[in-house]
Short mmCIF file of C-alpha atoms in Angstrom, two decimals:
data_model
loop_
_atom_site.label_atom_id
_atom_site.label_comp_id
_atom_site.label_asym_id
_atom_site.label_seq_id
_atom_site.Cartn_x
_atom_site.Cartn_y
_atom_site.Cartn_z
CA UNK A 245 131.73 112.98 102.82
CA UNK A 246 131.20 109.48 101.44
CA UNK A 247 129.16 108.48 98.39
CA UNK A 248 128.90 104.92 99.72
CA UNK A 249 128.26 104.46 103.46
CA UNK A 250 130.79 102.28 105.25
CA UNK A 251 130.04 98.66 106.17
CA UNK A 252 129.44 99.57 109.82
CA UNK A 253 127.07 102.35 108.78
CA UNK A 254 124.99 100.00 106.63
CA UNK A 255 124.86 97.38 109.36
CA UNK A 256 123.64 99.99 111.83
CA UNK A 257 121.09 101.36 109.36
CA UNK A 258 119.65 97.88 108.74
CA UNK A 259 120.16 96.45 112.23
CA UNK A 260 116.80 94.65 112.16
CA UNK A 261 118.28 92.26 109.58
CA UNK A 262 120.26 89.45 111.22
CA UNK A 263 121.01 87.27 108.18
CA UNK A 264 123.69 87.17 105.50
CA UNK A 265 125.10 90.42 104.13
CA UNK A 266 127.06 91.53 101.10
CA UNK A 267 130.63 92.65 101.69
CA UNK A 268 129.39 96.24 101.72
CA UNK A 269 127.12 95.48 104.69
CA UNK A 270 123.90 95.52 102.64
CA UNK A 271 121.39 92.79 103.65
CA UNK A 272 121.31 89.78 101.33
CA UNK A 273 117.85 88.27 101.47
CA UNK A 274 118.18 84.63 100.28
CA UNK A 275 117.41 83.73 96.68
CA UNK A 276 114.71 81.23 97.69
CA UNK A 277 112.81 83.96 99.52
CA UNK A 278 113.00 86.18 96.43
CA UNK A 279 111.73 83.29 94.29
CA UNK A 280 108.75 82.77 96.61
CA UNK A 281 107.92 86.47 96.59
CA UNK A 282 107.69 86.45 92.78
CA UNK A 283 104.42 84.58 93.27
CA UNK A 284 103.04 87.11 95.76
CA UNK A 285 100.53 89.80 94.93
CA UNK A 286 100.93 93.38 96.07
CA UNK A 287 97.85 93.00 98.24
CA UNK A 288 99.22 89.91 99.99
CA UNK A 289 102.50 91.67 100.74
CA UNK A 290 100.81 94.91 101.81
CA UNK A 291 98.41 93.07 104.12
CA UNK A 292 101.20 91.37 106.04
CA UNK A 293 103.28 94.55 106.26
CA UNK A 294 100.29 96.55 107.46
CA UNK A 295 99.60 94.04 110.22
CA UNK A 296 103.28 94.23 111.22
CA UNK A 297 103.01 98.00 111.64
CA UNK A 298 104.65 98.99 108.35
CA UNK A 299 101.84 101.06 106.88
CA UNK A 300 103.71 103.13 104.27
CA UNK A 301 105.30 100.45 102.12
CA UNK A 302 103.60 101.03 98.76
CA UNK A 303 104.06 103.49 95.90
CA UNK A 304 101.75 103.53 92.87
CA UNK A 305 101.18 105.49 89.70
CA UNK A 306 104.01 104.06 87.58
CA UNK A 307 104.73 103.53 83.93
CA UNK A 308 106.62 100.36 82.98
CA UNK A 309 109.00 99.47 80.18
CA UNK A 310 107.57 95.92 80.21
CA UNK A 311 103.96 96.27 81.42
CA UNK A 312 102.79 93.29 83.45
CA UNK A 313 106.27 91.90 84.15
CA UNK A 314 106.67 91.28 87.88
CA UNK A 315 110.08 92.06 89.36
CA UNK A 316 111.54 91.07 92.72
CA UNK A 317 114.99 92.01 93.96
CA UNK A 318 117.18 93.56 96.61
CA UNK A 319 117.25 97.36 96.65
CA UNK A 320 120.33 99.38 95.80
CA UNK A 321 119.22 102.91 96.59
CA UNK A 322 120.40 106.24 95.24
CA UNK A 323 119.29 109.83 95.67
CA UNK A 324 119.78 112.82 93.39
CA UNK A 325 119.30 116.45 94.41
CA UNK A 326 118.97 119.60 92.30
CA UNK A 327 122.42 120.71 91.15
CA UNK A 328 124.33 123.14 93.34
CA UNK A 329 127.90 123.94 92.25
CA UNK A 330 129.65 123.82 95.62
CA UNK A 331 127.91 120.59 96.67
CA UNK A 332 128.59 119.01 93.30
CA UNK A 333 132.29 119.77 93.73
CA UNK A 334 132.27 117.96 97.07
CA UNK A 335 130.53 114.95 95.48
CA UNK A 336 132.98 114.80 92.57
CA UNK A 337 135.91 114.84 95.00
CA UNK A 338 134.34 112.15 97.18
CA UNK A 339 133.60 110.05 94.11
CA UNK A 340 137.22 110.30 93.00
CA UNK A 341 138.40 109.09 96.42
CA UNK A 342 136.05 106.12 96.13
CA UNK A 343 137.23 105.16 92.66
CA UNK A 344 134.69 106.87 90.40
CA UNK A 345 136.04 108.63 87.34
CA UNK A 346 135.24 112.33 87.12
CA UNK A 347 134.30 112.03 83.45
CA UNK A 348 131.62 109.41 84.15
CA UNK A 349 128.10 110.63 84.72
CA UNK A 350 127.05 110.21 88.32
CA UNK A 351 124.08 108.01 87.37
CA UNK A 352 126.59 105.49 86.05
CA UNK A 353 128.25 105.39 89.48
CA UNK A 354 125.07 103.78 90.81
CA UNK A 355 124.94 101.20 88.03
CA UNK A 356 128.55 100.15 88.71
CA UNK A 357 127.50 98.87 92.15
CA UNK A 358 124.67 96.60 90.96
CA UNK A 359 124.80 92.82 91.30
CA UNK A 360 122.65 89.90 90.16
CA UNK A 361 119.22 90.03 91.79
CA UNK A 362 119.37 93.75 92.62
CA UNK A 363 116.82 96.44 91.82
CA UNK A 364 118.18 99.94 91.31
CA UNK A 365 115.92 102.31 93.27
CA UNK A 366 116.45 105.98 92.43
CA UNK A 367 114.91 109.01 94.11
CA UNK A 368 115.32 111.90 91.68
CA UNK A 369 112.45 113.91 93.19
CA UNK A 370 110.04 113.11 90.33
CA UNK A 371 112.13 114.99 87.78
CA UNK A 372 111.22 114.07 84.20
CA UNK A 373 112.76 116.69 81.89
CA UNK A 374 116.54 116.30 82.32
CA UNK A 375 115.76 113.72 85.00
CA UNK A 376 116.20 110.69 82.74
CA UNK A 377 118.27 108.32 84.86
CA UNK A 378 118.66 105.67 82.14
CA UNK A 379 118.31 105.36 78.39
CA UNK A 380 118.76 102.23 76.35
CA UNK A 381 122.53 102.03 76.92
CA UNK A 382 122.50 102.40 80.71
CA UNK A 383 119.25 100.43 80.82
CA UNK A 384 121.04 97.57 79.09
CA UNK A 385 123.77 97.78 81.73
CA UNK A 386 121.17 97.62 84.51
CA UNK A 387 119.50 94.62 82.87
CA UNK A 388 122.75 92.74 82.32
CA UNK A 389 124.01 93.36 85.85
CA UNK A 390 120.79 92.63 87.76
CA UNK A 391 118.54 90.51 85.56
CA UNK A 392 115.69 92.40 87.24
CA UNK A 393 115.45 96.14 86.56
CA UNK A 394 114.86 99.41 88.36
CA UNK A 395 112.41 101.73 90.09
CA UNK A 396 113.01 105.36 89.13
CA UNK A 397 111.00 108.12 90.76
CA UNK A 398 111.74 110.31 87.77
CA UNK A 399 112.28 109.95 84.05
CA UNK A 400 113.80 107.66 81.46
CA UNK A 401 114.64 108.15 77.79
CA UNK A 402 114.87 105.84 74.76
CA UNK A 403 111.72 103.94 75.67
CA UNK A 404 111.71 102.16 72.32
CA UNK A 405 115.12 100.70 73.04
CA UNK A 406 114.38 99.97 76.68
CA UNK A 407 111.21 98.11 75.77
CA UNK A 408 113.35 95.64 73.82
CA UNK A 409 115.38 94.56 76.87
CA UNK A 410 115.18 90.81 77.52
CA UNK A 411 112.18 89.24 79.22
CA UNK A 412 112.02 89.30 82.99
CA UNK A 413 113.38 92.85 83.17
CA UNK A 414 111.15 95.83 83.93
CA UNK A 415 111.90 99.47 84.73
CA UNK A 416 109.23 101.31 86.69
CA UNK A 417 109.36 105.05 86.02
CA UNK A 418 107.21 108.17 86.20
CA UNK A 419 107.42 109.32 82.57
CA UNK A 420 109.57 109.52 79.44
CA UNK A 421 111.47 112.45 77.95
CA UNK A 422 114.11 112.74 75.20
CA UNK A 423 116.43 115.03 77.21
CA UNK A 424 119.62 113.67 78.84
CA UNK A 425 120.05 113.77 82.60
CA UNK A 426 121.55 117.03 83.89
CA UNK A 427 121.06 119.68 86.53
CA UNK A 428 121.27 117.12 89.35
CA UNK A 429 123.90 115.85 91.79
CA UNK A 430 124.17 112.41 93.36
CA UNK A 431 123.65 112.68 97.12
CA UNK A 432 124.56 109.09 97.95
CA UNK A 433 124.29 105.39 97.17
CA UNK A 434 122.74 102.89 99.58
CA UNK A 435 121.25 105.54 101.80
CA UNK A 436 117.58 105.89 102.88
CA UNK A 437 115.49 107.30 100.02
CA UNK A 438 111.85 108.21 99.47
CA UNK A 439 109.87 106.64 96.65
CA UNK A 440 106.36 108.05 96.56
CA UNK A 441 105.16 107.75 100.13
CA UNK A 442 107.54 104.92 101.08
CA UNK A 443 110.97 104.97 102.67
CA UNK A 444 113.39 102.50 101.08
CA UNK A 445 116.50 101.18 102.82
CA UNK A 446 119.33 99.37 101.04
CA UNK A 447 118.63 95.64 100.94
CA UNK A 448 114.85 96.00 101.16
CA UNK A 449 113.04 93.65 98.79
CA UNK A 450 111.25 95.42 95.96
CA UNK A 451 108.11 93.73 94.62
CA UNK A 452 107.00 95.45 91.42
CA UNK A 453 103.67 94.33 89.95
CA UNK A 454 101.01 95.84 87.68
CA UNK A 455 99.52 97.32 90.87
CA UNK A 456 102.67 99.19 91.81
CA UNK A 457 105.79 98.89 93.96
CA UNK A 458 105.77 97.28 97.41
CA UNK A 459 108.81 97.87 99.62
CA UNK A 460 109.42 94.90 101.92
CA UNK A 461 111.94 95.41 104.75
CA UNK A 462 114.63 92.74 104.54
CA UNK A 463 113.88 91.35 108.00
CA UNK A 464 110.21 90.80 107.06
CA UNK A 465 110.76 89.31 103.61
CA UNK A 466 110.67 85.64 104.66
CA UNK A 467 107.52 86.17 106.72
CA UNK A 468 105.80 88.01 103.86
CA UNK A 469 106.73 85.16 101.50
CA UNK A 470 105.31 82.55 103.89
CA UNK A 471 102.17 84.57 104.52
CA UNK A 472 101.50 85.11 100.82
CA UNK A 473 101.98 81.40 100.12
CA UNK A 474 99.50 80.52 102.88
CA UNK A 475 97.00 82.98 101.40
CA UNK A 476 97.35 81.43 97.93
CA UNK A 477 96.86 77.90 99.26
CA UNK A 478 93.82 78.94 101.28
CA UNK A 479 92.38 80.60 98.19
CA UNK A 480 92.68 77.34 96.23
CA UNK A 481 91.02 75.40 99.05
CA UNK A 482 88.24 77.95 99.48
CA UNK A 483 87.37 78.01 95.79
CA UNK A 484 87.39 74.22 95.64
CA UNK A 485 85.04 73.93 98.61
CA UNK A 486 82.76 76.62 97.16
CA UNK A 487 82.59 74.78 93.85
CA UNK A 488 81.73 71.60 95.75
CA UNK A 489 79.07 73.57 97.69
CA UNK A 490 80.53 72.32 100.95
CA UNK A 491 80.52 75.85 102.35
CA UNK A 492 78.87 79.15 101.51
CA UNK A 493 80.70 82.31 100.45
CA UNK A 494 79.70 83.85 103.78
CA UNK A 495 81.62 81.08 105.54
CA UNK A 496 84.71 81.27 103.31
CA UNK A 497 85.01 85.01 102.63
CA UNK A 498 85.87 85.97 106.22
CA UNK A 499 89.18 86.90 107.88
CA UNK A 500 89.18 83.82 110.13
CA UNK A 501 87.49 80.53 109.33
CA UNK A 502 85.38 78.63 111.82
CA UNK A 503 87.19 75.83 113.65
CA UNK A 504 85.59 73.06 111.60
CA UNK A 505 86.58 74.74 108.29
CA UNK A 506 90.11 75.39 109.54
CA UNK A 507 90.42 71.71 110.53
CA UNK A 508 89.14 70.70 107.10
CA UNK A 509 91.70 72.99 105.48
CA UNK A 510 94.60 71.60 107.50
CA UNK A 511 93.62 68.03 106.59
CA UNK A 512 93.23 69.00 102.93
CA UNK A 513 96.65 70.68 102.97
CA UNK A 514 98.30 67.56 104.39
CA UNK A 515 96.71 65.49 101.67
CA UNK A 516 97.99 67.87 98.98
CA UNK A 517 101.54 67.63 100.37
CA UNK A 518 101.47 63.85 100.75
#
């Protein structure tokens, strides 16, 4: 057994991605694409993904350590299962072979792998009591390593401390409890996991907004960024033309504009970029 899949395994798992990769084999969506996606809304991202056939890419119903703070980053996934002694023994042995210290809690193994721009995505089957993946100490480690945060389908503790993490960081979670994490075993890092109704692969781009968490496959991230930018620009144009009373709402608030409005938009866009 391996805690971390091999490079070849990750490349096979994420074969749709043809761009740059980390040394581990995880997709590395470019920083400029991440920056563009920080301006996207959940609805813009979801709309493009839905049209592309990815219809289960959203999970809602979260609490946040920093409500309203949008996060965007590359997923590092992890899954925990209910503790079973024989399986846990196998995991501890595998972790030792891969350089993890037996005395360290297995949730810290995940944090050790994080890099700048990552989002730690943890499936701990919605466990709250004794399912607290991070408190203020490990949360500080996540924040310092990633500059982004985490999505935890389970619990956290020390909310008062976590809420004081620096700006730009946010941890999406299901609920808060004072108990420490226990009664679980790490099943793997950078493996497919389920968050709500969405499947997350390592290297997917996580877009966390007040609406919820959108999971953008790495190979679609650039297209989603471009599509959301186009939507934002069209929205500015449409509102301007409505305020000028050039067009009616019935003409603007449609999926596809008439040819004369589209031509007007393209000319307007060229003028804005001049």
